[in-house]
mmCIF file of N, CA and C in Angstrom:
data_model
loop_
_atom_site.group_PDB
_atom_site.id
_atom_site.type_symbol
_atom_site.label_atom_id
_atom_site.label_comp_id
_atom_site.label_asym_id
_atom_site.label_seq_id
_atom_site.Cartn_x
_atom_site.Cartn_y
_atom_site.Cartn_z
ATOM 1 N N UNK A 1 -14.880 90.570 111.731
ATOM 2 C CA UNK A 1 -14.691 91.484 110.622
ATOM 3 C C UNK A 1 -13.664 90.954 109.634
ATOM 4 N N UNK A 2 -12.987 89.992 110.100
ATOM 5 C CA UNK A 2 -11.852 89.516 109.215
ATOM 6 C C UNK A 2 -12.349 88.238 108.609
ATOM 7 N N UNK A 3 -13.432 88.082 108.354
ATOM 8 C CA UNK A 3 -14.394 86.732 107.479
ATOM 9 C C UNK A 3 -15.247 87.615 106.831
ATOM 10 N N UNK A 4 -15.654 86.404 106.004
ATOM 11 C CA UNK A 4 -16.118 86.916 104.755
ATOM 12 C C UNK A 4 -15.468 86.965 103.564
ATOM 13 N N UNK A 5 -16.043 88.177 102.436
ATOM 14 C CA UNK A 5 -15.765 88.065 101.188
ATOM 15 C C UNK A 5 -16.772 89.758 101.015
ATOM 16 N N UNK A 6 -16.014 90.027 100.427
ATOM 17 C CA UNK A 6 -16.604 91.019 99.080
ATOM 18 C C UNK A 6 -16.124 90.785 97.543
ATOM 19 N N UNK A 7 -17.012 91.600 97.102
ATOM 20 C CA UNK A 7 -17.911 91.308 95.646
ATOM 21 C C UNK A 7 -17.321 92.728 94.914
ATOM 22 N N UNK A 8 -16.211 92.184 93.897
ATOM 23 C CA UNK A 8 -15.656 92.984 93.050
ATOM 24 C C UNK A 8 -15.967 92.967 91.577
ATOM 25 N N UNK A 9 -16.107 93.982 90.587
ATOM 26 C CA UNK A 9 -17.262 93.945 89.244
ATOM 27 C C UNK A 9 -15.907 94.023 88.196
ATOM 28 N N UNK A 10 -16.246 93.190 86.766
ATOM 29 C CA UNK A 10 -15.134 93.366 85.958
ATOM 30 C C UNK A 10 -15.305 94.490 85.534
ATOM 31 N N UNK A 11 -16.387 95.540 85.707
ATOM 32 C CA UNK A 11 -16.384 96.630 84.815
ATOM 33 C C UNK A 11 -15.639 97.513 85.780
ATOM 34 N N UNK A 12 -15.184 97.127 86.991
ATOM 35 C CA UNK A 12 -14.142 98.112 87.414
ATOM 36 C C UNK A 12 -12.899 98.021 86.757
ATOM 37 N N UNK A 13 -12.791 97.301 86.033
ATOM 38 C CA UNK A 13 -11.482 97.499 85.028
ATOM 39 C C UNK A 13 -11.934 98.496 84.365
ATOM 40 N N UNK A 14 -12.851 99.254 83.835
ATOM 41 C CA UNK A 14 -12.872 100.296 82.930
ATOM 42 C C UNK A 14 -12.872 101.560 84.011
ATOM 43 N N UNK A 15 -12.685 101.313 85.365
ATOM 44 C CA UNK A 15 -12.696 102.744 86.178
ATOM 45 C C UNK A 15 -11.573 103.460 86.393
ATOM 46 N N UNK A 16 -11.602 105.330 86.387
ATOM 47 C CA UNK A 16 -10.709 105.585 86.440
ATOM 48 C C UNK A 16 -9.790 105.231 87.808
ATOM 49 N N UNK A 17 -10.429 104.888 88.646
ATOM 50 C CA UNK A 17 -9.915 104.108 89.882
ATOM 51 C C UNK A 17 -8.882 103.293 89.751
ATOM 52 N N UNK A 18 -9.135 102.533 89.128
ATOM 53 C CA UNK A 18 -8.219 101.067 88.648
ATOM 54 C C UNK A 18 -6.831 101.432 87.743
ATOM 55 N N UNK A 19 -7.035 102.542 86.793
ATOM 56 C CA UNK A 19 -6.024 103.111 86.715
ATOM 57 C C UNK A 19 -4.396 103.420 87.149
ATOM 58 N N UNK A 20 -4.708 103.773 88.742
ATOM 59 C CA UNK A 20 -4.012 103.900 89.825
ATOM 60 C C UNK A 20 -3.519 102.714 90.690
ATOM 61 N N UNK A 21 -2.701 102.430 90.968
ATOM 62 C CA UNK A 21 -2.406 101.759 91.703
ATOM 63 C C UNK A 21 -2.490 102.092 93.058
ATOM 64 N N UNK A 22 -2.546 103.358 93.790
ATOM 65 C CA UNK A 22 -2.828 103.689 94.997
ATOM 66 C C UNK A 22 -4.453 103.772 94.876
ATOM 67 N N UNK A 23 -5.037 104.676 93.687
ATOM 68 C CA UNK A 23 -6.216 104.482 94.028
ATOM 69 C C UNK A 23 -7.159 103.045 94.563
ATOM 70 N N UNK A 24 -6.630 102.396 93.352
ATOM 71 C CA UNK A 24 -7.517 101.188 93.292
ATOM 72 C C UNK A 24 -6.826 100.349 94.602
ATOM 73 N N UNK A 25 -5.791 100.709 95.658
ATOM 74 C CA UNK A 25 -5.922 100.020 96.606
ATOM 75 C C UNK A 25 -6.331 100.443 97.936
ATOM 76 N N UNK A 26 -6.902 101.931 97.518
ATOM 77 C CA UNK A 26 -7.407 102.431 98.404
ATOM 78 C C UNK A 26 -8.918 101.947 98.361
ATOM 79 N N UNK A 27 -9.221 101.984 97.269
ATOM 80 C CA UNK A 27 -10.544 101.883 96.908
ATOM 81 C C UNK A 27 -10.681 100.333 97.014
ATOM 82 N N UNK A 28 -9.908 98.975 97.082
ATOM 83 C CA UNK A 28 -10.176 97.712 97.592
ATOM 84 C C UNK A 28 -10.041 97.802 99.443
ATOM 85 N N UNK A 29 -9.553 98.710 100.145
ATOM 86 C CA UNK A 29 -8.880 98.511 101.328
ATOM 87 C C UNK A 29 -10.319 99.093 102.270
ATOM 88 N N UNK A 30 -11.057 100.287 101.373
ATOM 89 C CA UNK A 30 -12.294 100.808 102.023
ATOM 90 C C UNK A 30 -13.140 99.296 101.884
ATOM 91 N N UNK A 31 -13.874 98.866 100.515
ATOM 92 C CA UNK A 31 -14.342 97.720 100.598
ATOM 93 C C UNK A 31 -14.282 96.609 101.601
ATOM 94 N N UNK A 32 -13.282 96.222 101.744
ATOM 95 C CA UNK A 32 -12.359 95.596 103.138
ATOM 96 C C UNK A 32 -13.010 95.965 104.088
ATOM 97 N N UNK A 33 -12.980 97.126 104.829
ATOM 98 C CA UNK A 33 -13.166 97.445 105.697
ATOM 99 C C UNK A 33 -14.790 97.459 106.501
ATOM 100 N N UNK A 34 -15.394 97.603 105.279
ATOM 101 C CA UNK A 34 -16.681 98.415 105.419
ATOM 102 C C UNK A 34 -17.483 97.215 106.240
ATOM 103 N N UNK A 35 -18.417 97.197 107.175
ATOM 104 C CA UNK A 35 -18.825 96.470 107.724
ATOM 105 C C UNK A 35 -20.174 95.688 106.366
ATOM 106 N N UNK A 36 -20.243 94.499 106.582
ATOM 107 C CA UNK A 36 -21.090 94.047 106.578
ATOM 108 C C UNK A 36 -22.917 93.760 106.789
ATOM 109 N N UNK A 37 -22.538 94.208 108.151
ATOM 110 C CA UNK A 37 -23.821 94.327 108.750
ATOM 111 C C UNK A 37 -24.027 95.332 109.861
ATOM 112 N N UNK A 38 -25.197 95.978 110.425
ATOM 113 C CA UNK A 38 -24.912 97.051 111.427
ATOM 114 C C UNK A 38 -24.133 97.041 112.707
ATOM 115 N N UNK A 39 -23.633 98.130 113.122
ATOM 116 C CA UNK A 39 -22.611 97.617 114.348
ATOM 117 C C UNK A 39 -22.262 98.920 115.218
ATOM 118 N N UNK A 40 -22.240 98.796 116.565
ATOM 119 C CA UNK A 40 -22.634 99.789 116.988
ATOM 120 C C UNK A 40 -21.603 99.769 118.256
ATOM 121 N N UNK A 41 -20.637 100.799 118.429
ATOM 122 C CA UNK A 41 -19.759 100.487 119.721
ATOM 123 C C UNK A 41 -19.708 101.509 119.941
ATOM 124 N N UNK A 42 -18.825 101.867 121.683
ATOM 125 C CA UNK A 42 -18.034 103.077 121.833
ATOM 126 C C UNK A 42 -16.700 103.556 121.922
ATOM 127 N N UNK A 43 -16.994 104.798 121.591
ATOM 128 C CA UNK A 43 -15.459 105.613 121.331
ATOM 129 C C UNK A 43 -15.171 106.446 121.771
ATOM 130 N N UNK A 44 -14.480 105.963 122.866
ATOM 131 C CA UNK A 44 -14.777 107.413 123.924
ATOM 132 C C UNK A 44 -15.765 107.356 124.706
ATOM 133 N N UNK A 45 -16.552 108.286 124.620
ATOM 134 C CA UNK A 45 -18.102 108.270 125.614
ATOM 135 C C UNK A 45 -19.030 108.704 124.740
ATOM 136 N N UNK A 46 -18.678 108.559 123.142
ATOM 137 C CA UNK A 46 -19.377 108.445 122.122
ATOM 138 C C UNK A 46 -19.578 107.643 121.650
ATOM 139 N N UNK A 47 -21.328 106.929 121.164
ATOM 140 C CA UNK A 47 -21.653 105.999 120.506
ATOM 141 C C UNK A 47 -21.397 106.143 118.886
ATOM 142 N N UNK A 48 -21.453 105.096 118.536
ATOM 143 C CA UNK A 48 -21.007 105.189 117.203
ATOM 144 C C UNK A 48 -22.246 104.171 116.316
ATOM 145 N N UNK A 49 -22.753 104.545 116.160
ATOM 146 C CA UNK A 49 -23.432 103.699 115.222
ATOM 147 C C UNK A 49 -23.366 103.087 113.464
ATOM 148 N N UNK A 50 -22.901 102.273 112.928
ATOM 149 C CA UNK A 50 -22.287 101.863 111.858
ATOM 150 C C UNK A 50 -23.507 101.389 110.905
ATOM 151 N N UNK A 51 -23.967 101.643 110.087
ATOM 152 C CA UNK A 51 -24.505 100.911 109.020
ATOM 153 C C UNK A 51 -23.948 99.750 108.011
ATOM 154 N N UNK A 52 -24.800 99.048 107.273
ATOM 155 C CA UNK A 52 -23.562 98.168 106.206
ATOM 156 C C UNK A 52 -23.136 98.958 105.547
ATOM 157 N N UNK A 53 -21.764 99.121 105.402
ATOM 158 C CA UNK A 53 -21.184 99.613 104.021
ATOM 159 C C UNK A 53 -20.427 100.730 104.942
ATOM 160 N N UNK A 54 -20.391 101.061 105.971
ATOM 161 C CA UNK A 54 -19.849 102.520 106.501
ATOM 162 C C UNK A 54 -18.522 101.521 107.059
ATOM 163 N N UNK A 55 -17.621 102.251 107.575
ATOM 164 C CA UNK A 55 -16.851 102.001 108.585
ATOM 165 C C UNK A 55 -16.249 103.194 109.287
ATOM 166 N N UNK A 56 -15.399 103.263 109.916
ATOM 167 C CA UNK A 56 -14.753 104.279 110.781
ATOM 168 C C UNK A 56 -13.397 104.263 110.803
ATOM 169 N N UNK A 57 -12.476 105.223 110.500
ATOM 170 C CA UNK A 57 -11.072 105.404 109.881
ATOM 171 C C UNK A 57 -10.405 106.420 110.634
ATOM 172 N N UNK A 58 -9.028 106.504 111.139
ATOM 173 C CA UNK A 58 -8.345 107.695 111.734
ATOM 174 C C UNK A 58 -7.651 107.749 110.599
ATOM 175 N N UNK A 59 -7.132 108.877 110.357
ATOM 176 C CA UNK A 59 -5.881 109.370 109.034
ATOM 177 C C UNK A 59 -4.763 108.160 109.703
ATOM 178 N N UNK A 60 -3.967 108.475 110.770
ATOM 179 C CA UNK A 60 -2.842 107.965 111.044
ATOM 180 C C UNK A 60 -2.815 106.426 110.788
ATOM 181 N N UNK A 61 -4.161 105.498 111.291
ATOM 182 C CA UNK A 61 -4.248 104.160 111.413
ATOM 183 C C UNK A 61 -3.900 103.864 109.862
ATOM 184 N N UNK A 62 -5.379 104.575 109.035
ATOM 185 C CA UNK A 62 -5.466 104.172 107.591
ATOM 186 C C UNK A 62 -3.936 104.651 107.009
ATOM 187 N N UNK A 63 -3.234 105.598 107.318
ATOM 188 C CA UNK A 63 -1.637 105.580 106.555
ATOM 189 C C UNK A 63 -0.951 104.608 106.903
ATOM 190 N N UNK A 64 -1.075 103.842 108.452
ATOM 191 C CA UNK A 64 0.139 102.821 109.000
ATOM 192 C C UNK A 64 -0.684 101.207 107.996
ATOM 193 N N UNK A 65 -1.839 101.282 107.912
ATOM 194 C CA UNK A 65 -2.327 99.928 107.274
ATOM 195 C C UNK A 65 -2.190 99.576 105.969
ATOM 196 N N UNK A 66 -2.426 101.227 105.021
ATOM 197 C CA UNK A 66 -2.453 100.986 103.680
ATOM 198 C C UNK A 66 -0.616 101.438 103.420
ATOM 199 N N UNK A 67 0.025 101.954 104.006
ATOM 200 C CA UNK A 67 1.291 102.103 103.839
ATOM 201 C C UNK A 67 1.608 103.323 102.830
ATOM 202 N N UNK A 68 0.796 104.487 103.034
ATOM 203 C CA UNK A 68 0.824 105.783 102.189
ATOM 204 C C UNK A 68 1.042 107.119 103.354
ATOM 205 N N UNK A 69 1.585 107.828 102.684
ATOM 206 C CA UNK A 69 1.027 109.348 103.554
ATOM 207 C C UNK A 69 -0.670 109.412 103.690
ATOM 208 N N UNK A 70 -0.846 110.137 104.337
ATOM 209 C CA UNK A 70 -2.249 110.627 104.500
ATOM 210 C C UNK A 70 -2.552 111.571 103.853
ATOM 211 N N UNK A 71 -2.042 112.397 102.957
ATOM 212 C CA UNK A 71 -2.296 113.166 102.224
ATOM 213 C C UNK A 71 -2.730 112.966 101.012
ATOM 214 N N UNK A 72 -1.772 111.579 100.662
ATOM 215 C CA UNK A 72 -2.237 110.557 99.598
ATOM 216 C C UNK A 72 -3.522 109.891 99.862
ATOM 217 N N UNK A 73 -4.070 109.531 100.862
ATOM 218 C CA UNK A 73 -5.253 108.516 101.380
ATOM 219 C C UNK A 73 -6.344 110.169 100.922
ATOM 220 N N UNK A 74 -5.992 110.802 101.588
ATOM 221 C CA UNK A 74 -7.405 111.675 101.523
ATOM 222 C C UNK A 74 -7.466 112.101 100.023
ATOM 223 N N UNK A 75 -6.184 112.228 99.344
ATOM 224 C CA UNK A 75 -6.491 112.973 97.495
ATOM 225 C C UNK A 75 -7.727 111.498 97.001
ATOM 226 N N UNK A 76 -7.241 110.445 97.563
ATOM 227 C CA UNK A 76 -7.894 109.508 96.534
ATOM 228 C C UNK A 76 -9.353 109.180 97.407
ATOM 229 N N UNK A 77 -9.258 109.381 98.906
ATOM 230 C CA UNK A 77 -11.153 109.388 98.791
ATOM 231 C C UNK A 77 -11.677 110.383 98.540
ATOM 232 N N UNK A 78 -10.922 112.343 98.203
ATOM 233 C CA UNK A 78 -11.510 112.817 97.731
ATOM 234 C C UNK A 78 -11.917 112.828 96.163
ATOM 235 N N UNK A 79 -11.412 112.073 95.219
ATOM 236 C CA UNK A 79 -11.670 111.627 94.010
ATOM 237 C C UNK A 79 -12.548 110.287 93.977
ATOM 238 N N UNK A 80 -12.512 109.578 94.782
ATOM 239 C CA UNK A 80 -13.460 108.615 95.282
ATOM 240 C C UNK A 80 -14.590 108.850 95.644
ATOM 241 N N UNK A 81 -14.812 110.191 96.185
ATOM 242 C CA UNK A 81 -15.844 111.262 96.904
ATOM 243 C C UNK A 81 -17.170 111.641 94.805
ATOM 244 N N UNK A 82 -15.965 112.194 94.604
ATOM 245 C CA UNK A 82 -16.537 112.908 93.454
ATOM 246 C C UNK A 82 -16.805 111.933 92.431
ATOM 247 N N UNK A 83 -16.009 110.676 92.805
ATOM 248 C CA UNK A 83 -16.346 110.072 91.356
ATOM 249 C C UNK A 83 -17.990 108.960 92.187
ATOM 250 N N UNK A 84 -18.558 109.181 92.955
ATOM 251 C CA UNK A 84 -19.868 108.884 93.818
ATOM 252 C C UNK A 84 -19.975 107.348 94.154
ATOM 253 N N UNK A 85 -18.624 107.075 94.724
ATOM 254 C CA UNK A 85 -18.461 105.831 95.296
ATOM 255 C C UNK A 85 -18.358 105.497 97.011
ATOM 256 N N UNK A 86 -17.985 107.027 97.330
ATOM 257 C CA UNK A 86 -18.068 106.762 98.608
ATOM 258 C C UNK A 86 -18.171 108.303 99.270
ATOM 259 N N UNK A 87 -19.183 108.525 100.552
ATOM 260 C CA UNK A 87 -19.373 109.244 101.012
ATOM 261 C C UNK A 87 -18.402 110.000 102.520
ATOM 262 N N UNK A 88 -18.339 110.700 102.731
ATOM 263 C CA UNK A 88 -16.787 110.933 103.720
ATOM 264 C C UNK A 88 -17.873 111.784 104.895
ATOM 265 N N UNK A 89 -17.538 111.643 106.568
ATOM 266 C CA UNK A 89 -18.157 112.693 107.448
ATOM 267 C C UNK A 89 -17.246 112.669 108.486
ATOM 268 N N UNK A 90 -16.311 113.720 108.326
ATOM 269 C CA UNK A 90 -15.169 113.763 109.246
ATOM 270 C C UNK A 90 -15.495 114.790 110.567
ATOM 271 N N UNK A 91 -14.942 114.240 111.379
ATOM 272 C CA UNK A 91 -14.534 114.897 112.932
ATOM 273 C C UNK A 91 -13.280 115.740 113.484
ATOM 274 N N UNK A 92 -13.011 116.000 114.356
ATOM 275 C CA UNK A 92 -11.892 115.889 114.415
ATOM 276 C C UNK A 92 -10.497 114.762 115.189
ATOM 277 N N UNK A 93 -11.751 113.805 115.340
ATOM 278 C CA UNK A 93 -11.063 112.534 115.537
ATOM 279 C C UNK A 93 -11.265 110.934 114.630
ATOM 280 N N UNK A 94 -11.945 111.334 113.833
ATOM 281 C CA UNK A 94 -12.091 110.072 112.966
ATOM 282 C C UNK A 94 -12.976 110.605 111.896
ATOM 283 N N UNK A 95 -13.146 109.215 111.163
ATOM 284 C CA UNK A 95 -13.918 109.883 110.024
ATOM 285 C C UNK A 95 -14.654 108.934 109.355
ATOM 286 N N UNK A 96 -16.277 108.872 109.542
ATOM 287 C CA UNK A 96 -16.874 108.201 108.813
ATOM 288 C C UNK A 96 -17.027 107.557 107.343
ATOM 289 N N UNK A 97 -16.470 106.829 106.630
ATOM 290 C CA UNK A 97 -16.806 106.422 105.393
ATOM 291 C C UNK A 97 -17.845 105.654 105.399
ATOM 292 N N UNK A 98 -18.873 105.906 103.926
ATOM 293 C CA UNK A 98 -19.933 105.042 103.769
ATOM 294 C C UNK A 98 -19.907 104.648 102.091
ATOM 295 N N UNK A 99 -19.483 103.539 101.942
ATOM 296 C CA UNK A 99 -19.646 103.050 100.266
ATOM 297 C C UNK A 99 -20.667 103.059 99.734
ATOM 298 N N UNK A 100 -21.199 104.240 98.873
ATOM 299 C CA UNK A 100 -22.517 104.601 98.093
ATOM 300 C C UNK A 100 -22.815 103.253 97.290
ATOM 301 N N UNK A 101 -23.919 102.975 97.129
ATOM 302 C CA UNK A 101 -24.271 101.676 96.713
ATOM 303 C C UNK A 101 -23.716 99.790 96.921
ATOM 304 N N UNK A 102 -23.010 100.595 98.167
ATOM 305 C CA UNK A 102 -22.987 99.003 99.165
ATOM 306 C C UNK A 102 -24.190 97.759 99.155
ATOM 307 N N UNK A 103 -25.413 98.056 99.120
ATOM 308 C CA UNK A 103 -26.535 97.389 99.154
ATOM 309 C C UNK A 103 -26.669 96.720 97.725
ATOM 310 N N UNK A 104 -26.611 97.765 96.656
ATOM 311 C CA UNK A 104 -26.923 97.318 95.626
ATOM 312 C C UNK A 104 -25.645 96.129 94.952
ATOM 313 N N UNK A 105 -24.747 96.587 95.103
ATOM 314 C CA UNK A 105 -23.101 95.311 94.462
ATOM 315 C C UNK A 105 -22.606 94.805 95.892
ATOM 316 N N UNK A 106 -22.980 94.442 97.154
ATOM 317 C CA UNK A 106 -22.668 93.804 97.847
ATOM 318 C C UNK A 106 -23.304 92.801 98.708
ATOM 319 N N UNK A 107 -25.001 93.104 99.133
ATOM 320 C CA UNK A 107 -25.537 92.677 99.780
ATOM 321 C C UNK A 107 -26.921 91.602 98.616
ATOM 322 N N UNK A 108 -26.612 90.718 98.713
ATOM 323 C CA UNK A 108 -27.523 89.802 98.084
ATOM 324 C C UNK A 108 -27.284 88.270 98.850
ATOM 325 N N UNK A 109 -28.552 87.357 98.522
ATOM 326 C CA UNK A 109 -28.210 85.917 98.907
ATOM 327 C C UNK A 109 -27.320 84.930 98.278
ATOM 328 N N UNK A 110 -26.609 85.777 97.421
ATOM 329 C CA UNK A 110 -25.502 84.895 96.304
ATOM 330 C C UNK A 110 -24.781 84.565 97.247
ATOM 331 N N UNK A 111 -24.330 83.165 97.515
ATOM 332 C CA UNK A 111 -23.223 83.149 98.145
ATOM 333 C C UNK A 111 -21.886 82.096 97.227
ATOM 334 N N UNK A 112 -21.057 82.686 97.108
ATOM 335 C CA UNK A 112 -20.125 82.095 96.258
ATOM 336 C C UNK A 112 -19.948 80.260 96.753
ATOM 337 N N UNK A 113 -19.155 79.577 96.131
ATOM 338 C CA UNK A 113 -19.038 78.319 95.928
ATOM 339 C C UNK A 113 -17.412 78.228 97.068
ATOM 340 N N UNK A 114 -17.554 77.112 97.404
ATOM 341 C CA UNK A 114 -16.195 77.220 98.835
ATOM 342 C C UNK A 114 -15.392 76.014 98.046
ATOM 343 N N UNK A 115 -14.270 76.162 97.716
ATOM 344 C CA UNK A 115 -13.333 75.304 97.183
ATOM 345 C C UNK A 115 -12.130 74.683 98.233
#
């Protein structure tokens, strides 16, 4: 999960995302995260099944990684929510994220140039 690359657009400079400095590193840190390809483990004695573009988040982890309150993490995926970039399905132990149009700005045979 820690290889690879994602695929960032200059017209996110015109988003209100980018704006923010917490947003827009919340909103690079989901990207980050989001799997690649399908992936499927357990948690607990619950399966978890992952699609590309989803990943799986606790409040506490995502505050100790991105270095915010959690109150802050959730205002900006709920504006992240509304502004239709990413989809949220919480538990009461974790919480699904899925990056709405992952397929379309991430998944292609482009593969960048290795310097």
């Amino acid at each position: 999960m820690k290889e690879g690359y994602v695929k960032l657009y200059r017209k996110s400079l015109e988003s209100i995302i980018f704006t923010n400095e917490r947003g827009w590193k919340i909103w690079t840190w989901c990207l980050l995260k989001a799997n690649h390809k399908p992936h499927s483990f357990y948690l607990g004695r619950t399966k978890i099944d992952l699609k590309s573009g989803q990943f799986i988040m606790g409040r506490n982890t995502a505050s100790g990684e991105l270095g915010m309150a959690v109150g802050t993490i959730w205002y900006w995926l709920d504006i992240l929510e509304r502004e239709g970039q990413v989809e949220r399905k919480s538990t009461n132990k974790y919480s699904i994220i899925t990056i709405l149009k992952w397929r379309k700005y991430q998944e292609n045979n482009i593969i960048p140039e290795r310097r």
